[in-house]
PDB file of N, CA, C and O in Angstrom:
ATOM      1  N   UNK A   1     -23.196 -25.208-125.626  1.00 81.00           N
ATOM      2  CA  UNK A   1     -23.978 -24.227-126.348  1.00 81.00           C
ATOM      3  C   UNK A   1     -25.169 -24.941-126.979  1.00 81.00           C
ATOM      4  O   UNK A   1     -25.041 -26.029-127.502  1.00 81.00           O
ATOM      5  N   UNK A   2     -26.338 -24.300-126.918  1.00 86.00           N
ATOM      6  CA  UNK A   2     -27.563 -24.869-127.484  1.00 86.00           C
ATOM      7  C   UNK A   2     -27.642 -24.594-128.983  1.00 86.00           C
ATOM      8  O   UNK A   2     -27.137 -23.595-129.470  1.00 86.00           O
ATOM      9  N   UNK A   3     -28.309 -25.483-129.686  1.00 88.00           N
ATOM     10  CA  UNK A   3     -28.535 -25.299-131.118  1.00 88.00           C
ATOM     11  C   UNK A   3     -30.029 -25.307-131.371  1.00 88.00           C
ATOM     12  O   UNK A   3     -30.739 -26.201-130.908  1.00 88.00           O
ATOM     13  N   UNK A   4     -30.502 -24.285-132.087  1.00 88.00           N
ATOM     14  CA  UNK A   4     -31.907 -24.176-132.468  1.00 88.00           C
ATOM     15  C   UNK A   4     -31.990 -23.983-133.971  1.00 88.00           C
ATOM     16  O   UNK A   4     -31.156 -23.298-134.565  1.00 88.00           O
ATOM     17  N   UNK A   5     -32.983 -24.577-134.569  1.00 91.00           N
ATOM     18  CA  UNK A   5     -33.251 -24.344-135.986  1.00 91.00           C
ATOM     19  C   UNK A   5     -34.280 -23.229-136.092  1.00 91.00           C
ATOM     20  O   UNK A   5     -35.318 -23.275-135.437  1.00 91.00           O
ATOM     21  N   UNK A   6     -33.981 -22.225-136.897  1.00 90.00           N
ATOM     22  CA  UNK A   6     -34.931 -21.145-137.112  1.00 90.00           C
ATOM     23  C   UNK A   6     -35.198 -21.016-138.610  1.00 90.00           C
ATOM     24  O   UNK A   6     -34.384 -21.433-139.432  1.00 90.00           O
ATOM     25  N   UNK A   7     -36.337 -20.463-138.940  1.00 93.00           N
ATOM     26  CA  UNK A   7     -36.710 -20.274-140.334  1.00 93.00           C
ATOM     27  C   UNK A   7     -36.731 -18.784-140.630  1.00 93.00           C
ATOM     28  O   UNK A   7     -37.329 -18.010-139.886  1.00 93.00           O
ATOM     29  N   UNK A   8     -36.051 -18.402-141.704  1.00 93.00           N
ATOM     30  CA  UNK A   8     -35.989 -17.004-142.118  1.00 93.00           C
ATOM     31  C   UNK A   8     -36.623 -16.842-143.494  1.00 93.00           C
ATOM     32  O   UNK A   8     -36.565 -17.754-144.320  1.00 93.00           O
ATOM     33  N   UNK A   9     -37.168 -15.688-143.727  1.00 95.00           N
ATOM     34  CA  UNK A   9     -37.750 -15.361-145.018  1.00 95.00           C
ATOM     35  C   UNK A   9     -36.635 -15.320-146.072  1.00 95.00           C
ATOM     36  O   UNK A   9     -35.678 -14.554-145.944  1.00 95.00           O
ATOM     37  N   UNK A  10     -36.758 -16.146-147.117  1.00 96.00           N
ATOM     38  CA  UNK A  10     -35.733 -16.230-148.170  1.00 96.00           C
ATOM     39  C   UNK A  10     -35.449 -14.874-148.810  1.00 96.00           C
ATOM     40  O   UNK A  10     -34.290 -14.543-149.090  1.00 96.00           O
ATOM     41  N   UNK A  11     -36.485 -14.103-149.048  1.00 96.00           N
ATOM     42  CA  UNK A  11     -36.318 -12.804-149.696  1.00 96.00           C
ATOM     43  C   UNK A  11     -35.462 -11.879-148.834  1.00 96.00           C
ATOM     44  O   UNK A  11     -34.567 -11.193-149.345  1.00 96.00           O
ATOM     45  N   UNK A  12     -35.712 -11.877-147.526  1.00 94.00           N
ATOM     46  CA  UNK A  12     -34.919 -11.033-146.632  1.00 94.00           C
ATOM     47  C   UNK A  12     -33.461 -11.475-146.596  1.00 94.00           C
ATOM     48  O   UNK A  12     -32.553 -10.641-146.616  1.00 94.00           O
ATOM     49  N   UNK A  13     -33.247 -12.776-146.546  1.00 94.00           N
ATOM     50  CA  UNK A  13     -31.881 -13.292-146.510  1.00 94.00           C
ATOM     51  C   UNK A  13     -31.140 -12.921-147.790  1.00 94.00           C
ATOM     52  O   UNK A  13     -29.984 -12.481-147.751  1.00 94.00           O
ATOM     53  N   UNK A  14     -31.789 -13.062-148.932  1.00 95.00           N
ATOM     54  CA  UNK A  14     -31.151 -12.723-150.207  1.00 95.00           C
ATOM     55  C   UNK A  14     -30.819 -11.245-150.300  1.00 95.00           C
ATOM     56  O   UNK A  14     -29.798 -10.862-150.867  1.00 95.00           O
ATOM     57  N   UNK A  15     -31.674 -10.400-149.731  1.00 96.00           N
ATOM     58  CA  UNK A  15     -31.392  -8.958-149.725  1.00 96.00           C
ATOM     59  C   UNK A  15     -30.206  -8.634-148.818  1.00 96.00           C
ATOM     60  O   UNK A  15     -29.432  -7.729-149.115  1.00 96.00           O
ATOM     61  N   UNK A  16     -30.064  -9.373-147.729  1.00 95.00           N
ATOM     62  CA  UNK A  16     -28.990  -9.115-146.773  1.00 95.00           C
ATOM     63  C   UNK A  16     -27.664  -9.739-147.184  1.00 95.00           C
ATOM     64  O   UNK A  16     -26.594  -9.223-146.854  1.00 95.00           O
ATOM     65  N   UNK A  17     -27.714 -10.828-147.918  1.00 95.00           N
ATOM     66  CA  UNK A  17     -26.515 -11.608-148.249  1.00 95.00           C
ATOM     67  C   UNK A  17     -25.363 -10.775-148.827  1.00 95.00           C
ATOM     68  O   UNK A  17     -24.208 -10.971-148.418  1.00 95.00           O
ATOM     69  N   UNK A  18     -25.610  -9.825-149.741  1.00 96.00           N
ATOM     70  CA  UNK A  18     -24.484  -9.058-150.291  1.00 96.00           C
ATOM     71  C   UNK A  18     -23.706  -8.237-149.259  1.00 96.00           C
ATOM     72  O   UNK A  18     -22.549  -7.869-149.495  1.00 96.00           O
ATOM     73  N   UNK A  19     -24.289  -7.976-148.101  1.00 96.00           N
ATOM     74  CA  UNK A  19     -23.613  -7.192-147.066  1.00 96.00           C
ATOM     75  C   UNK A  19     -22.579  -8.015-146.298  1.00 96.00           C
ATOM     76  O   UNK A  19     -21.803  -7.463-145.523  1.00 96.00           O
ATOM     77  N   UNK A  20     -22.557  -9.325-146.532  1.00 95.00           N
ATOM     78  CA  UNK A  20     -21.657 -10.212-145.798  1.00 95.00           C
ATOM     79  C   UNK A  20     -20.703 -10.899-146.762  1.00 95.00           C
ATOM     80  O   UNK A  20     -21.048 -11.187-147.911  1.00 95.00           O
ATOM     81  N   UNK A  21     -19.511 -11.189-146.274  1.00 96.00           N
ATOM     82  CA  UNK A  21     -18.485 -11.815-147.111  1.00 96.00           C
ATOM     83  C   UNK A  21     -18.908 -13.202-147.588  1.00 96.00           C
ATOM     84  O   UNK A  21     -18.640 -13.574-148.732  1.00 96.00           O
ATOM     85  N   UNK A  22     -19.567 -13.946-146.701  1.00 96.00           N
ATOM     86  CA  UNK A  22     -20.017 -15.294-147.044  1.00 96.00           C
ATOM     87  C   UNK A  22     -21.111 -15.725-146.067  1.00 96.00           C
ATOM     88  O   UNK A  22     -21.470 -14.978-145.159  1.00 96.00           O
ATOM     89  N   UNK A  23     -21.611 -16.942-146.274  1.00 94.00           N
ATOM     90  CA  UNK A  23     -22.682 -17.441-145.399  1.00 94.00           C
ATOM     91  C   UNK A  23     -22.232 -17.578-143.945  1.00 94.00           C
ATOM     92  O   UNK A  23     -23.015 -17.373-143.020  1.00 94.00           O
ATOM     93  N   UNK A  24     -20.959 -17.907-143.762  1.00 95.00           N
ATOM     94  CA  UNK A  24     -20.443 -18.039-142.402  1.00 95.00           C
ATOM     95  C   UNK A  24     -20.487 -16.685-141.674  1.00 95.00           C
ATOM     96  O   UNK A  24     -20.842 -16.623-140.496  1.00 95.00           O
ATOM     97  N   UNK A  25     -20.158 -15.616-142.366  1.00 96.00           N
ATOM     98  CA  UNK A  25     -20.215 -14.275-141.769  1.00 96.00           C
ATOM     99  C   UNK A  25     -21.656 -13.891-141.439  1.00 96.00           C
ATOM    100  O   UNK A  25     -21.934 -13.302-140.388  1.00 96.00           O
ATOM    101  N   UNK A  26     -22.581 -14.231-142.328  1.00 94.00           N
ATOM    102  CA  UNK A  26     -24.005 -13.964-142.083  1.00 94.00           C
ATOM    103  C   UNK A  26     -24.477 -14.762-140.879  1.00 94.00           C
ATOM    104  O   UNK A  26     -25.175 -14.239-139.995  1.00 94.00           O
ATOM    105  N   UNK A  27     -24.095 -16.019-140.808  1.00 93.00           N
ATOM    106  CA  UNK A  27     -24.489 -16.869-139.683  1.00 93.00           C
ATOM    107  C   UNK A  27     -23.945 -16.306-138.367  1.00 93.00           C
ATOM    108  O   UNK A  27     -24.649 -16.268-137.360  1.00 93.00           O
ATOM    109  N   UNK A  28     -22.696 -15.865-138.377  1.00 94.00           N
ATOM    110  CA  UNK A  28     -22.086 -15.301-137.170  1.00 94.00           C
ATOM    111  C   UNK A  28     -22.835 -14.036-136.734  1.00 94.00           C
ATOM    112  O   UNK A  28     -23.125 -13.849-135.556  1.00 94.00           O
ATOM    113  N   UNK A  29     -23.179 -13.186-137.689  1.00 94.00           N
ATOM    114  CA  UNK A  29     -23.912 -11.960-137.380  1.00 94.00           C
ATOM    115  C   UNK A  29     -25.286 -12.290-136.800  1.00 94.00           C
ATOM    116  O   UNK A  29     -25.702 -11.678-135.816  1.00 94.00           O
ATOM    117  N   UNK A  30     -25.980 -13.250-137.393  1.00 94.00           N
ATOM    118  CA  UNK A  30     -27.289 -13.665-136.877  1.00 94.00           C
ATOM    119  C   UNK A  30     -27.163 -14.195-135.449  1.00 94.00           C
ATOM    120  O   UNK A  30     -27.991 -13.882-134.585  1.00 94.00           O
ATOM    121  N   UNK A  31     -26.128 -14.991-135.189  1.00 93.00           N
ATOM    122  CA  UNK A  31     -25.892 -15.524-133.844  1.00 93.00           C
ATOM    123  C   UNK A  31     -25.714 -14.387-132.845  1.00 93.00           C
ATOM    124  O   UNK A  31     -26.290 -14.399-131.760  1.00 93.00           O
ATOM    125  N   UNK A  32     -24.933 -13.393-133.217  1.00 94.00           N
ATOM    126  CA  UNK A  32     -24.697 -12.250-132.335  1.00 94.00           C
ATOM    127  C   UNK A  32     -26.000 -11.479-132.072  1.00 94.00           C
ATOM    128  O   UNK A  32     -26.244 -11.045-130.938  1.00 94.00           O
ATOM    129  N   UNK A  33     -26.816 -11.314-133.111  1.00 94.00           N
ATOM    130  CA  UNK A  33     -28.074 -10.583-132.957  1.00 94.00           C
ATOM    131  C   UNK A  33     -29.038 -11.316-132.031  1.00 94.00           C
ATOM    132  O   UNK A  33     -29.665 -10.709-131.162  1.00 94.00           O
ATOM    133  N   UNK A  34     -29.152 -12.630-132.215  1.00 93.00           N
ATOM    134  CA  UNK A  34     -30.062 -13.409-131.373  1.00 93.00           C
ATOM    135  C   UNK A  34     -29.567 -13.397-129.923  1.00 93.00           C
ATOM    136  O   UNK A  34     -30.363 -13.231-128.994  1.00 93.00           O
ATOM    137  N   UNK A  35     -28.287 -13.530-129.716  1.00 93.00           N
ATOM    138  CA  UNK A  35     -27.736 -13.487-128.355  1.00 93.00           C
ATOM    139  C   UNK A  35     -28.010 -12.133-127.702  1.00 93.00           C
ATOM    140  O   UNK A  35     -28.402 -12.071-126.524  1.00 93.00           O
ATOM    141  N   UNK A  36     -27.825 -11.049-128.450  1.00 93.00           N
ATOM    142  CA  UNK A  36     -28.081  -9.707-127.913  1.00 93.00           C
ATOM    143  C   UNK A  36     -29.556  -9.527-127.559  1.00 93.00           C
ATOM    144  O   UNK A  36     -29.890  -8.937-126.523  1.00 93.00           O
ATOM    145  N   UNK A  37     -30.438 -10.053-128.407  1.00 94.00           N
ATOM    146  CA  UNK A  37     -31.880  -9.952-128.140  1.00 94.00           C
ATOM    147  C   UNK A  37     -32.239 -10.728-126.863  1.00 94.00           C
ATOM    148  O   UNK A  37     -33.004 -10.243-126.028  1.00 94.00           O
ATOM    149  N   UNK A  38     -31.681 -11.924-126.708  1.00 92.00           N
ATOM    150  CA  UNK A  38     -31.958 -12.720-125.500  1.00 92.00           C
ATOM    151  C   UNK A  38     -31.437 -12.017-124.246  1.00 92.00           C
ATOM    152  O   UNK A  38     -32.118 -11.991-123.213  1.00 92.00           O
ATOM    153  N   UNK A  39     -30.242 -11.445-124.322  1.00 92.00           N
ATOM    154  CA  UNK A  39     -29.697 -10.725-123.174  1.00 92.00           C
ATOM    155  C   UNK A  39     -30.577  -9.532-122.820  1.00 92.00           C
ATOM    156  O   UNK A  39     -30.860  -9.287-121.648  1.00 92.00           O
ATOM    157  N   UNK A  40     -31.027  -8.784-123.823  1.00 91.00           N
ATOM    158  CA  UNK A  40     -31.904  -7.640-123.588  1.00 91.00           C
ATOM    159  C   UNK A  40     -33.210  -8.098-122.940  1.00 91.00           C
ATOM    160  O   UNK A  40     -33.695  -7.480-121.991  1.00 91.00           O
ATOM    161  N   UNK A  41     -33.775  -9.167-123.447  1.00 90.00           N
ATOM    162  CA  UNK A  41     -35.014  -9.715-122.903  1.00 90.00           C
ATOM    163  C   UNK A  41     -34.841 -10.092-121.433  1.00 90.00           C
ATOM    164  O   UNK A  41     -35.666  -9.749-120.581  1.00 90.00           O
ATOM    165  N   UNK A  42     -33.775 -10.815-121.127  1.00 90.00           N
ATOM    166  CA  UNK A  42     -33.544 -11.252-119.750  1.00 90.00           C
ATOM    167  C   UNK A  42     -33.290 -10.066-118.827  1.00 90.00           C
ATOM    168  O   UNK A  42     -33.792 -10.027-117.703  1.00 90.00           O
ATOM    169  N   UNK A  43     -32.531  -9.084-119.279  1.00 86.00           N
ATOM    170  CA  UNK A  43     -32.284  -7.894-118.467  1.00 86.00           C
ATOM    171  C   UNK A  43     -33.577  -7.133-118.205  1.00 86.00           C
ATOM    172  O   UNK A  43     -33.789  -6.620-117.106  1.00 86.00           O
ATOM    173  N   UNK A  44     -34.447  -7.068-119.198  1.00 85.00           N
ATOM    174  CA  UNK A  44     -35.733  -6.396-119.023  1.00 85.00           C
ATOM    175  C   UNK A  44     -36.580  -7.106-117.982  1.00 85.00           C
ATOM    176  O   UNK A  44     -37.230  -6.470-117.156  1.00 85.00           O
ATOM    177  N   UNK A  45     -36.579  -8.423-118.007  1.00 82.00           N
ATOM    178  CA  UNK A  45     -37.353  -9.200-117.022  1.00 82.00           C
ATOM    179  C   UNK A  45     -36.799  -8.996-115.624  1.00 82.00           C
ATOM    180  O   UNK A  45     -37.552  -8.853-114.670  1.00 82.00           O
ATOM    181  N   UNK A  46     -35.488  -9.005-115.498  1.00 81.00           N
ATOM    182  CA  UNK A  46     -34.855  -8.820-114.188  1.00 81.00           C
ATOM    183  C   UNK A  46     -35.206  -7.442-113.638  1.00 81.00           C
ATOM    184  O   UNK A  46     -35.566  -7.301-112.469  1.00 81.00           O
ATOM    185  N   UNK A  47     -35.133  -6.414-114.492  1.00 75.00           N
ATOM    186  CA  UNK A  47     -35.476  -5.064-114.061  1.00 75.00           C
ATOM    187  C   UNK A  47     -36.942  -4.980-113.654  1.00 75.00           C
ATOM    188  O   UNK A  47     -37.279  -4.354-112.653  1.00 75.00           O
ATOM    189  N   UNK A  48     -37.804  -5.636-114.414  1.00 73.00           N
ATOM    190  CA  UNK A  48     -39.238  -5.625-114.108  1.00 73.00           C
ATOM    191  C   UNK A  48     -39.511  -6.304-112.770  1.00 73.00           C
ATOM    192  O   UNK A  48     -40.265  -5.790-111.944  1.00 73.00           O
ATOM    193  N   UNK A  49     -38.903  -7.459-112.547  1.00 74.00           N
ATOM    194  CA  UNK A  49     -39.096  -8.179-111.291  1.00 74.00           C
ATOM    195  C   UNK A  49     -38.549  -7.374-110.115  1.00 74.00           C
ATOM    196  O   UNK A  49     -39.160  -7.312-109.051  1.00 74.00           O
ATOM    197  N   UNK A  50     -37.405  -6.729-110.319  1.00 74.00           N
ATOM    198  CA  UNK A  50     -36.812  -5.909-109.271  1.00 74.00           C
ATOM    199  C   UNK A  50     -37.718  -4.734-108.936  1.00 74.00           C
ATOM    200  O   UNK A  50     -37.917  -4.400-107.763  1.00 74.00           O
ATOM    201  N   UNK A  51     -38.300  -4.110-109.959  1.00 79.00           N
ATOM    202  CA  UNK A  51     -39.212  -2.991-109.742  1.00 79.00           C
ATOM    203  C   UNK A  51     -40.449  -3.448-108.992  1.00 79.00           C
ATOM    204  O   UNK A  51     -40.920  -2.764-108.082  1.00 79.00           O
ATOM    205  N   UNK A  52     -40.976  -4.612-109.341  1.00 77.00           N
ATOM    206  CA  UNK A  52     -42.149  -5.142-108.650  1.00 77.00           C
ATOM    207  C   UNK A  52     -41.839  -5.408-107.184  1.00 77.00           C
ATOM    208  O   UNK A  52     -42.642  -5.099-106.305  1.00 77.00           O
ATOM    209  N   UNK A  53     -40.666  -5.980-106.903  1.00 78.00           N
ATOM    210  CA  UNK A  53     -40.281  -6.257-105.523  1.00 78.00           C
ATOM    211  C   UNK A  53     -40.098  -4.949-104.756  1.00 78.00           C
ATOM    212  O   UNK A  53     -40.515  -4.829-103.606  1.00 78.00           O
ATOM    213  N   UNK A  54     -39.480  -3.969-105.394  1.00 77.00           N
ATOM    214  CA  UNK A  54     -39.274  -2.662-104.770  1.00 77.00           C
ATOM    215  C   UNK A  54     -40.623  -2.035-104.417  1.00 77.00           C
ATOM    216  O   UNK A  54     -40.795  -1.513-103.312  1.00 77.00           O
ATOM    217  N   UNK A  55     -41.559  -2.098-105.341  1.00 79.00           N
ATOM    218  CA  UNK A  55     -42.891  -1.533-105.113  1.00 79.00           C
ATOM    219  C   UNK A  55     -43.588  -2.237-103.953  1.00 79.00           C
ATOM    220  O   UNK A  55     -44.196  -1.587-103.089  1.00 79.00           O
ATOM    221  N   UNK A  56     -43.486  -3.563-103.902  1.00 80.00           N
ATOM    222  CA  UNK A  56     -44.122  -4.323-102.827  1.00 80.00           C
ATOM    223  C   UNK A  56     -43.537  -3.936-101.470  1.00 80.00           C
ATOM    224  O   UNK A  56     -44.276  -3.705-100.506  1.00 80.00           O
ATOM    225  N   UNK A  57     -42.226  -3.838-101.388  1.00 79.00           N
ATOM    226  CA  UNK A  57     -41.581  -3.470-100.125  1.00 79.00           C
ATOM    227  C   UNK A  57     -41.967  -2.043 -99.741  1.00 79.00           C
ATOM    228  O   UNK A  57     -42.291  -1.769 -98.579  1.00 79.00           O
ATOM    229  N   UNK A  58     -41.962  -1.146-100.708  1.00 79.00           N
ATOM    230  CA  UNK A  58     -42.329   0.249-100.441  1.00 79.00           C
ATOM    231  C   UNK A  58     -43.756   0.346 -99.908  1.00 79.00           C
ATOM    232  O   UNK A  58     -44.022   1.057 -98.935  1.00 79.00           O
ATOM    233  N   UNK A  59     -44.683  -0.390-100.524  1.00 80.00           N
ATOM    234  CA  UNK A  59     -46.075  -0.380-100.077  1.00 80.00           C
ATOM    235  C   UNK A  59     -46.213  -0.983 -98.680  1.00 80.00           C
ATOM    236  O   UNK A  59     -46.964  -0.474 -97.844  1.00 80.00           O
ATOM    237  N   UNK A  60     -45.489  -2.055 -98.405  1.00 78.00           N
ATOM    238  CA  UNK A  60     -45.540  -2.689 -97.088  1.00 78.00           C
ATOM    239  C   UNK A  60     -44.997  -1.752 -96.010  1.00 78.00           C
ATOM    240  O   UNK A  60     -45.571  -1.639 -94.922  1.00 78.00           O
ATOM    241  N   UNK A  61     -43.905  -1.079 -96.325  1.00 76.00           N
ATOM    242  CA  UNK A  61     -43.334  -0.139 -95.362  1.00 76.00           C
ATOM    243  C   UNK A  61     -44.269   1.039 -95.129  1.00 76.00           C
ATOM    244  O   UNK A  61     -44.425   1.499 -93.990  1.00 76.00           O
ATOM    245  N   UNK A  62     -44.901   1.529 -96.180  1.00 78.00           N
ATOM    246  CA  UNK A  62     -45.845   2.638 -96.041  1.00 78.00           C
ATOM    247  C   UNK A  62     -47.027   2.218 -95.172  1.00 78.00           C
ATOM    248  O   UNK A  62     -47.471   2.977 -94.302  1.00 78.00           O
ATOM    249  N   UNK A  63     -47.528   1.005 -95.381  1.00 77.00           N
ATOM    250  CA  UNK A  63     -48.638   0.495 -94.572  1.00 77.00           C
ATOM    251  C   UNK A  63     -48.219   0.400 -93.110  1.00 77.00           C
ATOM    252  O   UNK A  63     -48.952   0.839 -92.211  1.00 77.00           O
ATOM    253  N   UNK A  64     -47.047  -0.156 -92.865  1.00 73.00           N
ATOM    254  CA  UNK A  64     -46.564  -0.306 -91.485  1.00 73.00           C
ATOM    255  C   UNK A  64     -46.401   1.059 -90.830  1.00 73.00           C
ATOM    256  O   UNK A  64     -46.812   1.270 -89.677  1.00 73.00           O
ATOM    257  N   UNK A  65     -45.811   1.996 -91.545  1.00 70.00           N
ATOM    258  CA  UNK A  65     -45.615   3.345 -90.996  1.00 70.00           C
ATOM    259  C   UNK A  65     -46.956   4.003 -90.688  1.00 70.00           C
ATOM    260  O   UNK A  65     -47.142   4.575 -89.614  1.00 70.00           O
ATOM    261  N   UNK A  66     -47.895   3.906 -91.615  1.00 73.00           N
ATOM    262  CA  UNK A  66     -49.213   4.510 -91.401  1.00 73.00           C
ATOM    263  C   UNK A  66     -49.929   3.903 -90.209  1.00 73.00           C
ATOM    264  O   UNK A  66     -50.582   4.613 -89.431  1.00 73.00           O
ATOM    265  N   UNK A  67     -49.819   2.596 -90.039  1.00 72.00           N
ATOM    266  CA  UNK A  67     -50.455   1.943 -88.893  1.00 72.00           C
ATOM    267  C   UNK A  67     -49.791   2.351 -87.590  1.00 72.00           C
ATOM    268  O   UNK A  67     -50.466   2.596 -86.590  1.00 72.00           O
ATOM    269  N   UNK A  68     -48.464   2.427 -87.604  1.00 71.00           N
ATOM    270  CA  UNK A  68     -47.761   2.863 -86.399  1.00 71.00           C
ATOM    271  C   UNK A  68     -48.118   4.315 -86.072  1.00 71.00           C
ATOM    272  O   UNK A  68     -48.361   4.670 -84.923  1.00 71.00           O
ATOM    273  N   UNK A  69     -48.155   5.153 -87.080  1.00 66.00           N
ATOM    274  CA  UNK A  69     -48.441   6.576 -86.905  1.00 66.00           C
ATOM    275  C   UNK A  69     -49.859   6.801 -86.375  1.00 66.00           C
ATOM    276  O   UNK A  69     -50.099   7.683 -85.561  1.00 66.00           O
ATOM    277  N   UNK A  70     -50.791   5.978 -86.810  1.00 73.00           N
ATOM    278  CA  UNK A  70     -52.177   6.146 -86.379  1.00 73.00           C
ATOM    279  C   UNK A  70     -52.478   5.399 -85.075  1.00 73.00           C
ATOM    280  O   UNK A  70     -53.588   5.469 -84.569  1.00 73.00           O
ATOM    281  N   UNK A  71     -51.485   4.684 -84.556  1.00 69.00           N
ATOM    282  CA  UNK A  71     -51.695   3.935 -83.325  1.00 69.00           C
ATOM    283  C   UNK A  71     -52.434   2.634 -83.543  1.00 69.00           C
ATOM    284  O   UNK A  71     -52.912   2.011 -82.599  1.00 69.00           O
ATOM    285  N   UNK A  72     -52.555   2.194 -84.761  1.00 65.00           N
ATOM    286  CA  UNK A  72     -53.275   0.966 -85.075  1.00 65.00           C
ATOM    287  C   UNK A  72     -52.333  -0.139 -85.545  1.00 65.00           C
ATOM    288  O   UNK A  72     -52.696  -0.949 -86.378  1.00 65.00           O
ATOM    289  N   UNK A  73     -51.142  -0.163 -85.000  1.00 59.00           N
ATOM    290  CA  UNK A  73     -50.156  -1.155 -85.431  1.00 59.00           C
ATOM    291  C   UNK A  73     -50.648  -2.558 -85.122  1.00 59.00           C
ATOM    292  O   UNK A  73     -51.224  -2.807 -84.063  1.00 59.00           O
ATOM    293  N   UNK A  74     -50.424  -3.445 -86.048  1.00 58.00           N
ATOM    294  CA  UNK A  74     -50.801  -4.842 -85.833  1.00 58.00           C
ATOM    295  C   UNK A  74     -49.828  -5.466 -84.839  1.00 58.00           C
ATOM    296  O   UNK A  74     -48.659  -5.101 -84.784  1.00 58.00           O
ATOM    297  N   UNK A  75     -50.333  -6.405 -84.062  1.00 58.00           N
ATOM    298  CA  UNK A  75     -49.478  -7.061 -83.076  1.00 58.00           C
ATOM    299  C   UNK A  75     -48.340  -7.816 -83.762  1.00 58.00           C
ATOM    300  O   UNK A  75     -47.231  -7.846 -83.292  1.00 58.00           O
ATOM    301  N   UNK A  76     -48.638  -8.446 -84.879  1.00 59.00           N
ATOM    302  CA  UNK A  76     -47.639  -9.216 -85.591  1.00 59.00           C
ATOM    303  C   UNK A  76     -47.245  -8.447 -86.853  1.00 59.00           C
ATOM    304  O   UNK A  76     -47.838  -8.605 -87.908  1.00 59.00           O
ATOM    305  N   UNK A  77     -46.242  -7.600 -86.735  1.00 58.00           N
ATOM    306  CA  UNK A  77     -45.818  -6.765 -87.862  1.00 58.00           C
ATOM    307  C   UNK A  77     -45.297  -7.596 -89.027  1.00 58.00           C
ATOM    308  O   UNK A  77     -45.333  -7.162 -90.164  1.00 58.00           O
ATOM    309  N   UNK A  78     -44.840  -8.810 -88.745  1.00 56.00           N
ATOM    310  CA  UNK A  78     -44.317  -9.656 -89.821  1.00 56.00           C
ATOM    311  C   UNK A  78     -45.381  -9.968 -90.863  1.00 56.00           C
ATOM    312  O   UNK A  78     -45.083 -10.179 -92.031  1.00 56.00           O
ATOM    313  N   UNK A  79     -46.642  -9.980 -90.466  1.00 61.00           N
ATOM    314  CA  UNK A  79     -47.711 -10.301 -91.413  1.00 61.00           C
ATOM    315  C   UNK A  79     -47.815  -9.243 -92.509  1.00 61.00           C
ATOM    316  O   UNK A  79     -48.347  -9.505 -93.581  1.00 61.00           O
ATOM    317  N   UNK A  80     -47.305  -8.056 -92.250  1.00 57.00           N
ATOM    318  CA  UNK A  80     -47.326  -7.006 -93.273  1.00 57.00           C
ATOM    319  C   UNK A  80     -46.438  -7.372 -94.463  1.00 57.00           C
ATOM    320  O   UNK A  80     -46.641  -6.914 -95.574  1.00 57.00           O
ATOM    321  N   UNK A  81     -45.424  -8.181 -94.193  1.00 57.00           N
ATOM    322  CA  UNK A  81     -44.450  -8.487 -95.232  1.00 57.00           C
ATOM    323  C   UNK A  81     -44.598  -9.899 -95.793  1.00 57.00           C
ATOM    324  O   UNK A  81     -43.804 -10.341 -96.595  1.00 57.00           O
ATOM    325  N   UNK A  82     -45.630 -10.595 -95.381  1.00 58.00           N
ATOM    326  CA  UNK A  82     -45.861 -11.942 -95.888  1.00 58.00           C
ATOM    327  C   UNK A  82     -46.332 -11.872 -97.328  1.00 58.00           C
ATOM    328  O   UNK A  82     -47.050 -10.958 -97.701  1.00 58.00           O
ATOM    329  N   UNK A  83     -45.902 -12.820 -98.115  1.00 53.00           N
ATOM    330  CA  UNK A  83     -46.301 -12.831 -99.527  1.00 53.00           C
ATOM    331  C   UNK A  83     -47.464 -13.742 -99.734  1.00 53.00           C
ATOM    332  O   UNK A  83     -47.653 -14.734 -99.198  1.00 53.00           O
TER     333      UNK A  83
END
């Protein structure tokens, strides 16, 4: 497990402290929040990359279909899908 030092606003921590049994409980809650934020961030990136790939494939297929339909198909259809 990785360890990072983070800096928090003292005023915010003092306002939150009474909601937790002790500093260990606050630390555990903060750990859970940061982990959840990282998971959300990574899932968002994966979804974004997947959407971009889906769009690229959809556009390539549409181009290939349109060229075939118009009788202007390229000799090397693989070039349509080259990145």
